[in-house]
GROMACS .gro file of C-alpha atoms in nm:
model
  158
    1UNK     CA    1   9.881  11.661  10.050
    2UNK     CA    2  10.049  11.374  10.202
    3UNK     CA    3  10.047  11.174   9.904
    4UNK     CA    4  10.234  11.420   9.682
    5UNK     CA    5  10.596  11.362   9.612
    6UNK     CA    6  10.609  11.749   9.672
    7UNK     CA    7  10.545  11.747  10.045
    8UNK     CA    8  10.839  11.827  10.280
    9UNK     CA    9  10.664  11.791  10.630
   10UNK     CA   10  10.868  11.555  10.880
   11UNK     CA   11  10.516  11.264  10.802
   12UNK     CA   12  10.524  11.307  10.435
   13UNK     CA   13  10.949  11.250  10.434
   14UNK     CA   14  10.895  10.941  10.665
   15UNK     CA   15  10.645  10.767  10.422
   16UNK     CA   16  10.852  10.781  10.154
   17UNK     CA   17  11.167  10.642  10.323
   18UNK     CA   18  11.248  10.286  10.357
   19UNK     CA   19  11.143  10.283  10.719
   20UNK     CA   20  10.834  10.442  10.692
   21UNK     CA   21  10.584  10.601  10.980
   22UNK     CA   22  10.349  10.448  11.194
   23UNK     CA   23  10.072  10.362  11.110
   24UNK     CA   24   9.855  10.537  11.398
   25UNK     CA   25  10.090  10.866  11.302
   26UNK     CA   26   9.974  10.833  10.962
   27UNK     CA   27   9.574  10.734  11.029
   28UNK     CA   28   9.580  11.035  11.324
   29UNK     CA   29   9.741  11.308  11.042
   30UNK     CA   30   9.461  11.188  10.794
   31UNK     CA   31   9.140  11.231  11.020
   32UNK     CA   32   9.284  11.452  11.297
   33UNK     CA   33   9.070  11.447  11.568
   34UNK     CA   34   8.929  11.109  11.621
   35UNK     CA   35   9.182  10.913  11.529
   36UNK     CA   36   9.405  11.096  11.803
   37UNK     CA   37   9.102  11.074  12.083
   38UNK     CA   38   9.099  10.663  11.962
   39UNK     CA   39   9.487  10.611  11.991
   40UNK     CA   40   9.532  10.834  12.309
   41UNK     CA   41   9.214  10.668  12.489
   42UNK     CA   42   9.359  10.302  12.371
   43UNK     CA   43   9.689  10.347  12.496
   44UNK     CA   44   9.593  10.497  12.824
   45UNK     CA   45   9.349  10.189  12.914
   46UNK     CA   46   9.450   9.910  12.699
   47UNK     CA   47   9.571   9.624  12.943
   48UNK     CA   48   9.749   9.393  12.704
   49UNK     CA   49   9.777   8.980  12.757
   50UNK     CA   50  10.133   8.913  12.729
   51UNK     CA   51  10.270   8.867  12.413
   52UNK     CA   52   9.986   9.011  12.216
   53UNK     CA   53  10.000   9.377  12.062
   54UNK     CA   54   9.703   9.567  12.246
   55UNK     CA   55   9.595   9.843  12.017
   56UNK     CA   56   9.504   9.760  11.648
   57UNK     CA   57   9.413   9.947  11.347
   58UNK     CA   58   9.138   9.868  11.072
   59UNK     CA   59   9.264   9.894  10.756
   60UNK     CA   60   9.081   9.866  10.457
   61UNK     CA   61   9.301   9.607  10.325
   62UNK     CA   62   9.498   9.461  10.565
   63UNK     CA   63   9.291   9.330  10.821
   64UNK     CA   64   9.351   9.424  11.217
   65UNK     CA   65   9.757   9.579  11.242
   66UNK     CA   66   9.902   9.683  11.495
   67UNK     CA   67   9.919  10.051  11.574
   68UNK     CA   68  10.278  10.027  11.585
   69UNK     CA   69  10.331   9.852  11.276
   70UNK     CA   70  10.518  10.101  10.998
   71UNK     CA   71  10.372  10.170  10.645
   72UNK     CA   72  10.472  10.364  10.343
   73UNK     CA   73  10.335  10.557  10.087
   74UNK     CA   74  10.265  10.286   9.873
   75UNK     CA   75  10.061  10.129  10.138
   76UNK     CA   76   9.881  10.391  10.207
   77UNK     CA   77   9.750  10.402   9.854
   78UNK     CA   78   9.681  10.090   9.834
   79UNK     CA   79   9.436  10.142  10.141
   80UNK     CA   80   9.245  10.417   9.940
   81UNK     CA   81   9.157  10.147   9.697
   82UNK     CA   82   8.904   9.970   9.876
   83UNK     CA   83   8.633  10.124  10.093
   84UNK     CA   84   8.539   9.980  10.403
   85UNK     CA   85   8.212   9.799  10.354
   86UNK     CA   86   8.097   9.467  10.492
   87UNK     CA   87   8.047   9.281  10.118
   88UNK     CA   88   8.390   9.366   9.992
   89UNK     CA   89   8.583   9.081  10.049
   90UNK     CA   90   8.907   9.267  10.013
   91UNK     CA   91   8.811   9.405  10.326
   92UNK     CA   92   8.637   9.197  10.530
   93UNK     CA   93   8.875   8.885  10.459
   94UNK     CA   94   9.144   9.005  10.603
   95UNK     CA   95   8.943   9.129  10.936
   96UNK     CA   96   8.770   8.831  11.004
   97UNK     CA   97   9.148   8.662  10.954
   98UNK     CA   98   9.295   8.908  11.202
   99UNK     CA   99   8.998   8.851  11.479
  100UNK     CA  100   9.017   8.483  11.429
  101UNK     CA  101   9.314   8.428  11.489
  102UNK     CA  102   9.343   8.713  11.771
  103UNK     CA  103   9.017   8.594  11.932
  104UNK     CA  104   9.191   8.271  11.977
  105UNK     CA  105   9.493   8.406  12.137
  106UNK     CA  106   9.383   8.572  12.412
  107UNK     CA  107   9.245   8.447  12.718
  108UNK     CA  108   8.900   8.360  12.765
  109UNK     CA  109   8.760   8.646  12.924
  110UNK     CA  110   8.944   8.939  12.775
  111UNK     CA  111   8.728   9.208  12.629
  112UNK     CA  112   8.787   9.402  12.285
  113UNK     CA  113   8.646   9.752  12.311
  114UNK     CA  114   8.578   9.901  11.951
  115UNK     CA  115   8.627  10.238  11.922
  116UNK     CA  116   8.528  10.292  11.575
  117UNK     CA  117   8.211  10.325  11.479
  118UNK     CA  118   7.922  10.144  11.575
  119UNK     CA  119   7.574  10.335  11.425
  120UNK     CA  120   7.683  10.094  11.114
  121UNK     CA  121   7.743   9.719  11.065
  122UNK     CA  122   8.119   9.843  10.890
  123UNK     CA  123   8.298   9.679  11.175
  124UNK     CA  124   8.077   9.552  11.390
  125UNK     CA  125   7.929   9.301  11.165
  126UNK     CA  126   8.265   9.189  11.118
  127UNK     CA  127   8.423   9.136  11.428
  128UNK     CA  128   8.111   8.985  11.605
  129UNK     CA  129   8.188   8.661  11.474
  130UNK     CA  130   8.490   8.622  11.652
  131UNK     CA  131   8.449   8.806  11.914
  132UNK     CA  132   8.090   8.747  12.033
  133UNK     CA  133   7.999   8.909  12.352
  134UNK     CA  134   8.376   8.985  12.426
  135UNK     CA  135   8.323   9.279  12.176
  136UNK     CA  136   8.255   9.587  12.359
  137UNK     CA  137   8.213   9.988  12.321
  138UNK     CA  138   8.210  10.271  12.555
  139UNK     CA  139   7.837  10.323  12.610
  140UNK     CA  140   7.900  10.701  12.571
  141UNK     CA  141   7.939  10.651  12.183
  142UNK     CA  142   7.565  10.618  12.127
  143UNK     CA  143   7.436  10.919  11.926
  144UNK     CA  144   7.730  11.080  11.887
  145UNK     CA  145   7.908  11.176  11.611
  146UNK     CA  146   8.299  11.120  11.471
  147UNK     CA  147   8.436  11.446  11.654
  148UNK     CA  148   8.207  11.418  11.955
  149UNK     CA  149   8.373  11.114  12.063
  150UNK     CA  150   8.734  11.180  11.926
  151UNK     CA  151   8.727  11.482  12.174
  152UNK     CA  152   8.563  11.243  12.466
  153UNK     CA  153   8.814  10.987  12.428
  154UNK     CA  154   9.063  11.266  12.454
  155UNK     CA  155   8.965  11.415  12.718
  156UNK     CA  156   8.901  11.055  12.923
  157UNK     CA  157   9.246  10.999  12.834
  158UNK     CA  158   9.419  11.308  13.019
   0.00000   0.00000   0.00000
């Protein structure tokens, strides 16, 4: 729906301009939800070290961007060529790139909480290596599923 040249909703019209949308608008639209608990919840705790963006997005293809950052529609497609999975290099190249660098930009003792998921390796496996034991998650996450902890983020975020 979003993708079609057809659609006249306020997101669609914003992806094809020049300016684009935001990303997070765009990722939140797509999986509803979860993506909305995981922006709101970030925002609301995310203590940022100066200088440094605080809440980042995964992308399939571009690494860790900021959830301000704008895309348009032709980045959004190229996103849907690539699945996330840890032996793709098209994906996880640009991730560990990202977490490098950002791991090595913030102070020493900051924490990164993922809030995607964790009952795979997908990102995990990936941003260990940079992070080490700076990577967290909310305990809460275990055994729950994608909507069950898009509507608890929500909610802790009210």
């Amino acid at each position: 729906m979003i993708l079609s040249d057809r659609a006249e909703f306020e997101l669609a019209r914003k992806l094809r301009c020049k300016a684009g949308a935001p990303i997070a608008e765009v990722f939140t639209f797509l999986s509803g939800l979860y993506f909305r608990g995981k922006i709101a919840y970030a925002t609301a705790f995310a203590r940022p070290a100066p200088g440094i963006a605080s809440v980042f997005v995964i992308t399939p293809t571009r690494g860790l961007v900021d959830a301000e950052t704008r895309i348009r529609l032709d980045d959004l497609r190229e996103f849907a060529t690539v699945d996330i999975h840890n032996d793709d290099p098209r994906y996880r190249a640009p991730i560990e790139r990202d977490a490098h660098i950002l791991a090595n930009k913030l102070p020493p003792r900051s924490e990164i909480i993922l809030l995607g998921s964790i009952a795979t390796g997908k990102y995990v496996n990936v941003l260990l290596a940079s992070f080490g034991d700076r990577l967290r998650f909310p305990v809460d996450f275990v055994g729950r599923g994608d909507m069950s902890r898009g509507g608890l983020m929500l909610r802790c975020a009210a």
